[in-house]
Structure formats: structure tokens, C-alpha cells
XYZ file of C-alpha atoms in Angstrom:
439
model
C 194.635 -3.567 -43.385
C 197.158 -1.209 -44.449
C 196.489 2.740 -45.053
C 197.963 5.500 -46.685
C 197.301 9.204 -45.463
C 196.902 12.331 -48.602
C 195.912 15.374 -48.832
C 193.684 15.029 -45.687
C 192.148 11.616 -47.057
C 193.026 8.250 -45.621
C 192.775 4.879 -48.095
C 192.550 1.644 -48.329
C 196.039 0.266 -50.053
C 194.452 -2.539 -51.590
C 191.405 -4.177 -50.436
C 190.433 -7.640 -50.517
C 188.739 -8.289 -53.785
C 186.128 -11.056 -52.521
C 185.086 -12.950 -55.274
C 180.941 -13.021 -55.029
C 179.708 -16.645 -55.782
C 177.482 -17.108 -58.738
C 177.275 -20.906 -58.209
C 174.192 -23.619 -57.570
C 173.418 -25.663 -54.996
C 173.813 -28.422 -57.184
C 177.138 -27.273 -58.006
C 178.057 -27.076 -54.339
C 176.339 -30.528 -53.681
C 177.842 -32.748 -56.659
C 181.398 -31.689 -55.199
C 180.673 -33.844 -52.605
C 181.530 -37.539 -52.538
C 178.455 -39.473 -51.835
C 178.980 -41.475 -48.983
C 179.190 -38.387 -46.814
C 175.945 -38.095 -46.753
C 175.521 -41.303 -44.748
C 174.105 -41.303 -41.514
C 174.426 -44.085 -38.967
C 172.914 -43.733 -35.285
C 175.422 -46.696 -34.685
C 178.696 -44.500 -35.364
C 176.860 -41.227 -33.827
C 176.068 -42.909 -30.660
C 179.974 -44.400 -30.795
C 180.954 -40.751 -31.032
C 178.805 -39.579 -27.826
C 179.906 -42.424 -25.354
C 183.650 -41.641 -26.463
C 183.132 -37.918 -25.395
C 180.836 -39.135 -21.923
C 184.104 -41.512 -21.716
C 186.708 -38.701 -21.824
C 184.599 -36.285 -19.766
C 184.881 -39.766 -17.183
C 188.906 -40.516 -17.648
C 189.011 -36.440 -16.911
C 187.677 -36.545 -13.954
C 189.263 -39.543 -12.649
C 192.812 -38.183 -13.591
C 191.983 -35.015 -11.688
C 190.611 -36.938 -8.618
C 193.532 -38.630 -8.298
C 196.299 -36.418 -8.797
C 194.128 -33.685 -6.499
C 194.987 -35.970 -3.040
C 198.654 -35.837 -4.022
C 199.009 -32.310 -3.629
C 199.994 -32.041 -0.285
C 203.065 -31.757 1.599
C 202.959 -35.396 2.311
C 203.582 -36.317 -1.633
C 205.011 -33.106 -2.896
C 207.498 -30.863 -1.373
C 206.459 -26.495 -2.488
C 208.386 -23.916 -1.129
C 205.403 -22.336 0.633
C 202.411 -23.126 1.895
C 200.156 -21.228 -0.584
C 201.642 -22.694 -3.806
C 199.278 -26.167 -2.668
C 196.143 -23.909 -3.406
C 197.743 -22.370 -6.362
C 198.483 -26.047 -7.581
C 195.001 -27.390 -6.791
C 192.948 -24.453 -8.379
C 195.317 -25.031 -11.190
C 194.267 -28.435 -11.553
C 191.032 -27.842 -11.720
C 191.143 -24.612 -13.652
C 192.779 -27.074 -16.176
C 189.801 -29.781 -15.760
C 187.182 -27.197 -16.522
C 189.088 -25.885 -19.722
C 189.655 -29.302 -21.100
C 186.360 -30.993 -19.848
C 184.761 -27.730 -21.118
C 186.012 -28.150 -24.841
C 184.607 -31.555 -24.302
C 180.906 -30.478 -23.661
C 181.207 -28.524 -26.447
C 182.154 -31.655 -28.657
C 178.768 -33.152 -26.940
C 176.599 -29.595 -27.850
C 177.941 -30.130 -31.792
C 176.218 -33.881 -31.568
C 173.268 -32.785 -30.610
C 173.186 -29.734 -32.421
C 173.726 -32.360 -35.554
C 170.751 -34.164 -34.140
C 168.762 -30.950 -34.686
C 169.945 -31.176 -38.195
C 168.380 -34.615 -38.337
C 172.628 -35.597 -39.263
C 172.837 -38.115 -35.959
C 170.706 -40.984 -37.606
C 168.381 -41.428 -40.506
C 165.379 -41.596 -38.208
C 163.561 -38.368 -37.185
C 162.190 -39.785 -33.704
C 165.988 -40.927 -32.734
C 167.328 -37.681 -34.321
C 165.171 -35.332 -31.782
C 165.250 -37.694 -28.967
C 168.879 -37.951 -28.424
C 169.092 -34.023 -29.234
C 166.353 -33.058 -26.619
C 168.273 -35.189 -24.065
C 171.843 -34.111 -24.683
C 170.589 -30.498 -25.355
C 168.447 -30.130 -22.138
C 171.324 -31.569 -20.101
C 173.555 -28.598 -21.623
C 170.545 -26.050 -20.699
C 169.877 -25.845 -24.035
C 165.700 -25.390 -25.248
C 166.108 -28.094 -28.173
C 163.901 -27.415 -30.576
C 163.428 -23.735 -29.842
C 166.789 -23.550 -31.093
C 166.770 -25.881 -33.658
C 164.090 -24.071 -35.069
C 165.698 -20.693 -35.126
C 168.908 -22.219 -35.916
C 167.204 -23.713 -39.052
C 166.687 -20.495 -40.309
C 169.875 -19.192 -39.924
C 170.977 -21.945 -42.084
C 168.501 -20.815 -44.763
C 168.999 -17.275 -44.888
C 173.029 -17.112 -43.713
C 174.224 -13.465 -44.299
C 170.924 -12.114 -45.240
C 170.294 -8.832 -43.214
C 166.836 -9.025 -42.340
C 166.238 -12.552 -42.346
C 169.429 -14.309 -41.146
C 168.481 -14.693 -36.977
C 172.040 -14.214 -35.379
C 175.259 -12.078 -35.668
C 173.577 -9.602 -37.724
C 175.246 -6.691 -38.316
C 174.586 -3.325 -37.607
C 173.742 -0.530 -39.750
C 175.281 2.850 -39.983
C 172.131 4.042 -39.268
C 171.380 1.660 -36.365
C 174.360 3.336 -34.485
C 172.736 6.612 -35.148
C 176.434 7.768 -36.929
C 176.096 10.550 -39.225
C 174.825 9.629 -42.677
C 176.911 8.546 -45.681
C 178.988 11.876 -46.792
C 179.789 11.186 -50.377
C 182.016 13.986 -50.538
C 184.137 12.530 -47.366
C 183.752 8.969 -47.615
C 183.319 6.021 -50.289
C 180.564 3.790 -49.910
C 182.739 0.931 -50.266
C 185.164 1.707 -47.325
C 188.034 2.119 -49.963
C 188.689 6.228 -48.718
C 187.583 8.618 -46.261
C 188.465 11.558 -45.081
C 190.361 12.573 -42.210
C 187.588 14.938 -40.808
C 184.453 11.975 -41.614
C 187.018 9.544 -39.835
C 187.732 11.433 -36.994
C 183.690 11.759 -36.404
C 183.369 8.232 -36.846
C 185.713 7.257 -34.478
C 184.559 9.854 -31.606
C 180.745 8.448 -32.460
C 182.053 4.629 -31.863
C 184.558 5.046 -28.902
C 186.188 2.742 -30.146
C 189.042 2.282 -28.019
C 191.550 -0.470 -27.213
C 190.088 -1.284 -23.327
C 186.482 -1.115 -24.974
C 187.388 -3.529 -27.666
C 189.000 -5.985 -25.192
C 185.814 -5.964 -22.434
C 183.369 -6.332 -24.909
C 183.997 -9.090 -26.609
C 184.948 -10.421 -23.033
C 181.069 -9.641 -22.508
C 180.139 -11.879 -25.595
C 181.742 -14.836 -24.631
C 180.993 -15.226 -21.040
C 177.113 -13.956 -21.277
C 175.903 -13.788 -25.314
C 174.984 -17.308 -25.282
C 172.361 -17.603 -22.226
C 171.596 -13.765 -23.447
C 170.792 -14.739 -26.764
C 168.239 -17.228 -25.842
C 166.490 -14.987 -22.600
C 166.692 -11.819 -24.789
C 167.939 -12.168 -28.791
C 170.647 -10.504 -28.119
C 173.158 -10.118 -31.334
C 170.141 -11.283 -33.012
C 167.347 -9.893 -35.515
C 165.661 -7.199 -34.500
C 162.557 -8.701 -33.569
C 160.089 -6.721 -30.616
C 161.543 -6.464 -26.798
C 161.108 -9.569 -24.957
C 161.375 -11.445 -28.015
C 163.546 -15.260 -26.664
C 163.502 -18.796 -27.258
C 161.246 -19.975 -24.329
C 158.160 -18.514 -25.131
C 155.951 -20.186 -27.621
C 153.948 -17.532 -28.713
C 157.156 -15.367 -30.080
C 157.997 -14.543 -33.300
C 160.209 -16.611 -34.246
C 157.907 -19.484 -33.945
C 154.236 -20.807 -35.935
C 151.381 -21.767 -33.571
C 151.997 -25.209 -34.812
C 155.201 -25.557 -32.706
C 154.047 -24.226 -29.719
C 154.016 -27.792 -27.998
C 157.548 -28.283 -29.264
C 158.869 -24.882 -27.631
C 157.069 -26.022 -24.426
C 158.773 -29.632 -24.359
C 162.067 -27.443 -24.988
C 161.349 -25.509 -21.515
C 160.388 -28.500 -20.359
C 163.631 -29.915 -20.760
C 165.680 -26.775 -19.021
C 163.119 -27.116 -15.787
C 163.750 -30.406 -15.450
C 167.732 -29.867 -15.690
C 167.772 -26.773 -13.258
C 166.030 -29.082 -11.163
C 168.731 -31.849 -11.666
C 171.183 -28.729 -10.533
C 169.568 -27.664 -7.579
C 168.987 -31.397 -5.805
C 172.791 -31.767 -6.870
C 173.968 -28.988 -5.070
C 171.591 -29.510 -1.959
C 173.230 -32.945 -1.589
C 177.024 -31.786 -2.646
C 177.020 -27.862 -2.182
C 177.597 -25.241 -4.736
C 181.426 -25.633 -4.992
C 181.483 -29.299 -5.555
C 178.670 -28.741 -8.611
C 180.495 -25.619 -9.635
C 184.004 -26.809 -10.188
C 182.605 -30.144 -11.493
C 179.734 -28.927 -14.602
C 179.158 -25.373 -13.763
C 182.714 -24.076 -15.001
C 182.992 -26.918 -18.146
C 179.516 -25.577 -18.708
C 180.638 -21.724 -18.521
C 183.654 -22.832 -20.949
C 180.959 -24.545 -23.207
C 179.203 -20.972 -23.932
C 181.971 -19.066 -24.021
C 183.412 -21.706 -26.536
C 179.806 -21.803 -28.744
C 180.246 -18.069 -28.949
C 184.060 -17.429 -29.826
C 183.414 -20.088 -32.554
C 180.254 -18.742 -34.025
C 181.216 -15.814 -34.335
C 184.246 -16.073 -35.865
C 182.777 -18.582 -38.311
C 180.079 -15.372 -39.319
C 182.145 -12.562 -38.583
C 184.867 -11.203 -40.782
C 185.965 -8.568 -42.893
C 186.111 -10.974 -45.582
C 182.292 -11.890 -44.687
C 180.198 -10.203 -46.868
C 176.473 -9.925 -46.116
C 173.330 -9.489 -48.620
C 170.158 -7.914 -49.093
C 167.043 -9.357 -50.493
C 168.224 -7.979 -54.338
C 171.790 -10.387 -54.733
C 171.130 -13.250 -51.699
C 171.028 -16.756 -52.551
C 170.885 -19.887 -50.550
C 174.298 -20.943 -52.064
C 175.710 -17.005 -51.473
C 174.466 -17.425 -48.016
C 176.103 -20.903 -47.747
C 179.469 -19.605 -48.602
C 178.962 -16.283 -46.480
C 181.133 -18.423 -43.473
C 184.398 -19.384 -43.045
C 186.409 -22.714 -41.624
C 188.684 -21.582 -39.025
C 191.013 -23.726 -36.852
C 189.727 -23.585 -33.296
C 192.649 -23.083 -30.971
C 195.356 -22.972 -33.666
C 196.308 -19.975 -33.123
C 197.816 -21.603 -29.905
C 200.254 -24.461 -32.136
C 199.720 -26.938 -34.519
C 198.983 -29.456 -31.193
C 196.432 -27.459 -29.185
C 194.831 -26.780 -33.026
C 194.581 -30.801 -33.029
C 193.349 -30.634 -29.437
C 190.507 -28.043 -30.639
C 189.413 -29.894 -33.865
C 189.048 -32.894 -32.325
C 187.507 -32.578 -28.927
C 185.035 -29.999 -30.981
C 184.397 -32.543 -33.630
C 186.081 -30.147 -36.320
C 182.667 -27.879 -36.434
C 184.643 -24.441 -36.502
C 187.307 -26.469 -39.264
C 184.520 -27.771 -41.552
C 181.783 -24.812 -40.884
C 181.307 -24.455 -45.038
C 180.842 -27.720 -45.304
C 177.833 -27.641 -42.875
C 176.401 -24.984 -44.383
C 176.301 -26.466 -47.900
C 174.881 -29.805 -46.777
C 173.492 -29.755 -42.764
C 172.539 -33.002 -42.652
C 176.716 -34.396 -43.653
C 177.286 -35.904 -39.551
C 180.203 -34.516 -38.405
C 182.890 -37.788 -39.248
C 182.013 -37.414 -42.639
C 182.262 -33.524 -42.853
C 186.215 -33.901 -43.208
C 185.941 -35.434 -46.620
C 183.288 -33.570 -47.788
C 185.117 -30.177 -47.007
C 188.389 -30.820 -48.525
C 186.412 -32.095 -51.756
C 184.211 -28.700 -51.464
C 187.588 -26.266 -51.441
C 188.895 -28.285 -54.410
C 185.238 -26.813 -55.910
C 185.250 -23.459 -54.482
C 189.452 -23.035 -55.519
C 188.316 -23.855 -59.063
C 185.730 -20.916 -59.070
C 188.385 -18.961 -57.352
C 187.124 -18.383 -54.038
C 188.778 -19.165 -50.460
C 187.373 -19.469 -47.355
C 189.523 -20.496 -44.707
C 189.975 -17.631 -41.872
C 192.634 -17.407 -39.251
C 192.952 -20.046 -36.464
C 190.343 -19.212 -33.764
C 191.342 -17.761 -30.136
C 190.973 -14.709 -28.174
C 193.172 -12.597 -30.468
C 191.494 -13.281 -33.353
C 188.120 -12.134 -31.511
C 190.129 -8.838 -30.301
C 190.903 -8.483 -34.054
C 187.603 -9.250 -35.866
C 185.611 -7.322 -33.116
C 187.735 -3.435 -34.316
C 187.652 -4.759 -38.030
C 184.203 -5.120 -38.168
C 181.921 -2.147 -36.514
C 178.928 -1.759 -39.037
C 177.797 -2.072 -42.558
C 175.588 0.952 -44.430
C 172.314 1.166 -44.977
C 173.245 1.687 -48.423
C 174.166 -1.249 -51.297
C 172.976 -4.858 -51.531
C 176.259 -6.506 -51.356
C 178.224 -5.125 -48.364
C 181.221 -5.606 -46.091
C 182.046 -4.586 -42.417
C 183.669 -1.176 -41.586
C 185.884 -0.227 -39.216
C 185.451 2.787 -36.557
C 187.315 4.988 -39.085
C 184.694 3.733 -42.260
C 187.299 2.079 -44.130
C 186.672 -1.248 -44.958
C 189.065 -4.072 -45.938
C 187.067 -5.824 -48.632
C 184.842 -4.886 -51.222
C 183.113 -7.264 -53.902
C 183.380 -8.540 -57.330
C 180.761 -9.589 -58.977
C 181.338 -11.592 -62.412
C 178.267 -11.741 -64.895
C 174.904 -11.004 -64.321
C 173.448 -10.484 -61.010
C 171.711 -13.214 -58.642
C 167.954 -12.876 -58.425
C 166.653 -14.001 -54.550
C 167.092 -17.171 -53.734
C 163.242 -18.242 -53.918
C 164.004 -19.883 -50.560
C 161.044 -20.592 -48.603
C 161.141 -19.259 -45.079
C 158.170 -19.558 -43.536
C 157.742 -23.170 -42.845
């Protein structure tokens, strides 16, 4: 975002003018060729055993080149380079075996779309299963997850990566005489109290994030965290929360019944193997697998081209297209940007898609995405951010600080309160959406 400095006022040079969508869901839906809404358990399960294969051919490559590093096979210089070369190995297993699990999470996160099969019962069965083995409580997050889906971007209904409020940062209220409420000018003084207020610094921007990605996931389940603002203790393993109607309280329970059972799974595994032998072999492909769930979803959510809606202008289809595709680990090369599609079953690449139509499995989504951005191009609107990684997090996380209290259409502000984007609405406004949330 580039700034210009007068007269004591800082502005915007030009900010992103981000088209706000006035289209239907059956405009959005009739872009889509029709066989991508085919589901086949057949092909799903295909897709599974190929990742359970790789995670397999992984391990067996790293088994056997482990026993060859050794001076018997190898000659190093010193000693010490043989540990350095066999935590690299494995440091290398858990990264790649890591974006692997996370290719497993996306099919049975499309199983809690009912996208695996075309049956319900085969749908939730193969989701509870691959879900529970991940520690994940299946249909407590399906449930929640659901209503993300209906109510993307909305402020007080969407369930995760909502943003905060001007207000909820207890800054200073709106000046009108320092500061625009679209982010497009403020003044150096306003600016200067923003900035102090936020502490928003370079080391602060890098360990935070860092926090996110190694804890947010497990901390968003025990304790909502980035999520609605919903009473303390609020999380997903306790059937009587919010979040949740009495009728699903068995559901939730069969959810925590399916973490107990694979903490117990861990703990007899690493009373027969010990800790080390479970750690380097799930435990750190699992810690990737979080840290990889988070980076993506929040990139996919969180932008300064993201804007976010009150009750007044959402709709579904406004919500749909409140995302962007991104290319997981592209920022990296066009091969490791392969490498991060693929193994992730393109869900960061084709993330609109999703959103338009949940229940398009994930080998279809490709088609269905490119024929959607032919739709969306035509209407004038892009949504393809840049290629995910750690920079990009660095980048998005100073970009994007908090939203006002004020407006029904707004976009993220920075630590100074400018903001890179504001919208533009063509013809009348949208009414709500008439979505039905409480199911």
C-alpha cells in the first residue's frame, strides 16, 4: 500500500476499489458445469488410500535411508554432522508427511460437507473415523463449520476469523476530523495514537502469527479462540454450548468420543514405543497438520481485499465470494506450489469454489473453479490472493489490525487506520440474505 505524507495528513495513493457482488446464487451455481457436482464414494475412497499410500512410501524411504547415515556408508567431516543429517531427515519426513495429513483432514472435512459420497451414513462415517484419528471432534466441527459456510464474512454470525472492532481494542473512537472512515486519510497525530495503542511492531508481528499457527487450531476448539464472541468457556466438546441445539447433543458426545478413544490410541502407542518414536513418527506430521489448517484458513479469510458485512448488505452469495484462492506454498516456486496443491487436494487453490457449492468433492473443484472465475471476471471481480507461506502471513497479519464499529460494508485497517481497500457498490443495495441459521 503506498502513502503520501501533506500537510500533517498521511493518504492512501489509490486504494483498491473492490467491486461488491450483487449476484445470485443461481448465478454463481449455473457457472458451473454439471458433472462437478458428482459424488462417488468409489473415487473418494481412491483418493484416501493414495494419501494412506504416500504417508506409507514416506516412511519407508525415510527408514531406509536413516541406517545409511553412518560412517560406515557415508563419509562427514565430523562426527556431529550424522545427527545434523538424521534430524534433517526426519525434520523433512514430518514436513512432507505433514502436508500429507492435511490432504487426509480436507477428505474428511469434505465428508462433513456430505461431498465424499452421495450417502449421508458413509459421508459421516468415514469423516468421524478420519477426523477422530486427526484429533479432530467430527461433527462438533462440522457443525460450526457449517455455519461459517452460511454466514462467511458476516460479523456477528460468521464463527471464525472474525475481525476485531475498533472498539473491541478499546482504541480511541473514530475522529472525523483526523481520520476517514474508509481508511483512505488520517492524520499524522490520530496515526501516531493508533500505532502507540496497537504496538504494532515488527518482532510482535512475527511471534504472533508464529502463536496462530502452532496453537490456534487445538485453541480454537478448547477455547474459540479467533472465533465469535460467544461466553468464556464456550468450545467444541461440550454439548450443552452455544454453538450447538439440544438435538445434537448425542452427536457432540460421539465427537468426544472419538478424541478419547484416539488419545487413548496415543498413549498405549507410546507405552509400547516411547514418546520419541510416536513423536517424530505422527506427533510432528500432526503439529505440521495444524499449523498448515491455520496458515491456509486464514489466508483464505483474511485480506485487505476481504471485505466483511453487517446484517444491512450480507448475502449468502456476498459471503461466498468474501474468500480468496491462494496457491499454498507458491510463494516457494512454481514446483513446491505443485507440491502444495496437490498433497492438499487444491483446498487453499479452489477455496471460492467451495464456498459457492460445498458439496463439489475436491477432484471436481478444479473445473468448477476455473468455470466460476470465467463468471466472476465477467462481473468484474477477482479473487485470487498471493501464493500462501509464512511471508504472506507476516504481511496480511500488519495489513489487517481491525475494522470500525462504524459502516455495513467494511475493510481491514492497518495500525496507522489507513486501509488499502474500500468498496464499490453498483445499483441498489442487497437486502439480508434471508439465510436460515438456526437449524
Amino acid at each position: 500500500m503506498k502513502t503520501v505524507s501533506k500537510d500533517g495528513v498521511t493518504s492512501v495513493v489509490a486504494q483498491n476499489e473492490v467491486i461488491i457482488p450483487d449476484l445470485t446464487v443461481k448465478d454463481l451455481l449455473s457457472a458451473v458445469p454439471p458433472h462437478c457436482f458428482q459424488r462417488s464414494a468409489i473415487r473418494s475412497s481412491l483418493y484416501l488410500i493414495w494419501d494412506l499410500f504416500l504417508i506409507a512410501v514416506i516412511y519407508k524411504i525415510t527408514t531406509f535411508i536413516e541406517p545409511l547415515l553412518t560412517p560406515e556408508h557415508i563419509f562427514l567431516p565430523s562426527p556431529i554432522f550424522y545427527t545434523i543429517a538424521r534430524f534433517s531427515l526426519w525434520s523433512l519426513y514430518g514436513f512432507i508427511t505433514g502436508l500429507v495429513f492435511t490432504g487426509l483432514w480436507v477428505i474428511g472435512h469434505e465428508c462433513g460437507h456430505q461431498a465424499f459420497s452421495d450417502s449421508k451414513f458413509i459421508n459421516n462415517l468415514a469423516g468421524w473415523i478420519i477426523h477422530s484419528c486427526l484429533g479432530v471432534p467430527y461433527h462438533s466441527w462440522r457443525i460450526t463449520h457449517a455455519k461459517h459456510h452460511a454466514s462467511t464474512g458476516h460479523m456477528t454470525l460468521d464463527q471464525v476469523f472474525v475481525p476485531s472492532t475498533r472498539s473491541d481494542l478499546g482504541l480511541p473512537p473514530l475522529n472525523p476530523n483526523g481520520e476517514d472512515l474508509f481508511g483512505s486519510s488520517v492524520s499524522n497525530k490520530v496515526m501516531n495514537e493508533l500505532y502507540e495503542a496497537l504496538g504494532d511492531s515488527p518482532i510482535g508481528a512475527l511471534f504472533t502469527p508464529a502463536s496462530y499457527l502452532l496453537f490456534g487450531w487445538p485453541m480454537y476448539l478448547f477455547r474459540n479462540a479467533l472465533g465469535q464472541a460467544y461466553p468464556s468457556g464456550t468450545n467444541h466438546f461440550n454439548p450443552n454450548a452455544v454453538m450447538f441445539s439440544p438435538h445434537q447433543f448425542g452427536q457432540i458426545i460421539l465427537s468426544d468420543v472419538g478424541v478419547l478413544l484416539w488419545l487413548s490410541v496415543l498413549a498405549a502407542c507410546i507405552h509400547q514405543s516411547g514418546f520419541f518414536q510416536v513423536f517424530r513418527l505422527y506427533l510432528v506430521p500432526y503439529l505440521w497438520t495444524n499449523h498448515w489448517l491455520v496458515l491456509i484458513t486464514f489466508l483464505q479469510h483474511t485480506d485487505p481485499l476481504v471485505p466483511h458485512y453487517r446484517s444491512e448488505e450480507f448475502t449468502f452469495t456476498r459471503g461466498a465470494l468474501a474468500t480468496l484462492d491462494r496457491n499454498l506454498l507458491g510463494d516457494l516456486g512454481s514446483f513446491m506450489g505443485w507440491v502444495g496443491a496437490t498433497a492438499t487436494h487444491g483446498i487453499s487453490e479452489t477455496h471460492v469454489a467451495h464456498h459457492v457449492s460445498s458439496k463439489i468433492p475436491h477432484y471436481n473443484a478444479w473445473a468448477a473453479s476455473s468455470a466460476l472465475k470465467k463468471r466472476l471476471a465477467a462481473a468484474g471481480i477477482q479473487l485470487e490472493g498471493r501464493p500462501s507461506g509464512w511471508a504472506e502471513v507476516y504481511r496480511v497479519f500488519r495489513e489487517c489490525k481491525f475494522v470500525e464499529d462504524d459502516g455495513n460494508i467494511i475493510f481491514y485497517k492497518n495500525a496507522q487506520g489507513l486501509a488499502a481497500s474500500r468498496p464499490l457498490v453498483a445499483g441498489d443495495t442487497a437486502s439480508d440474505s434471508g439465510i436460515e441459521f438456526e437449524k
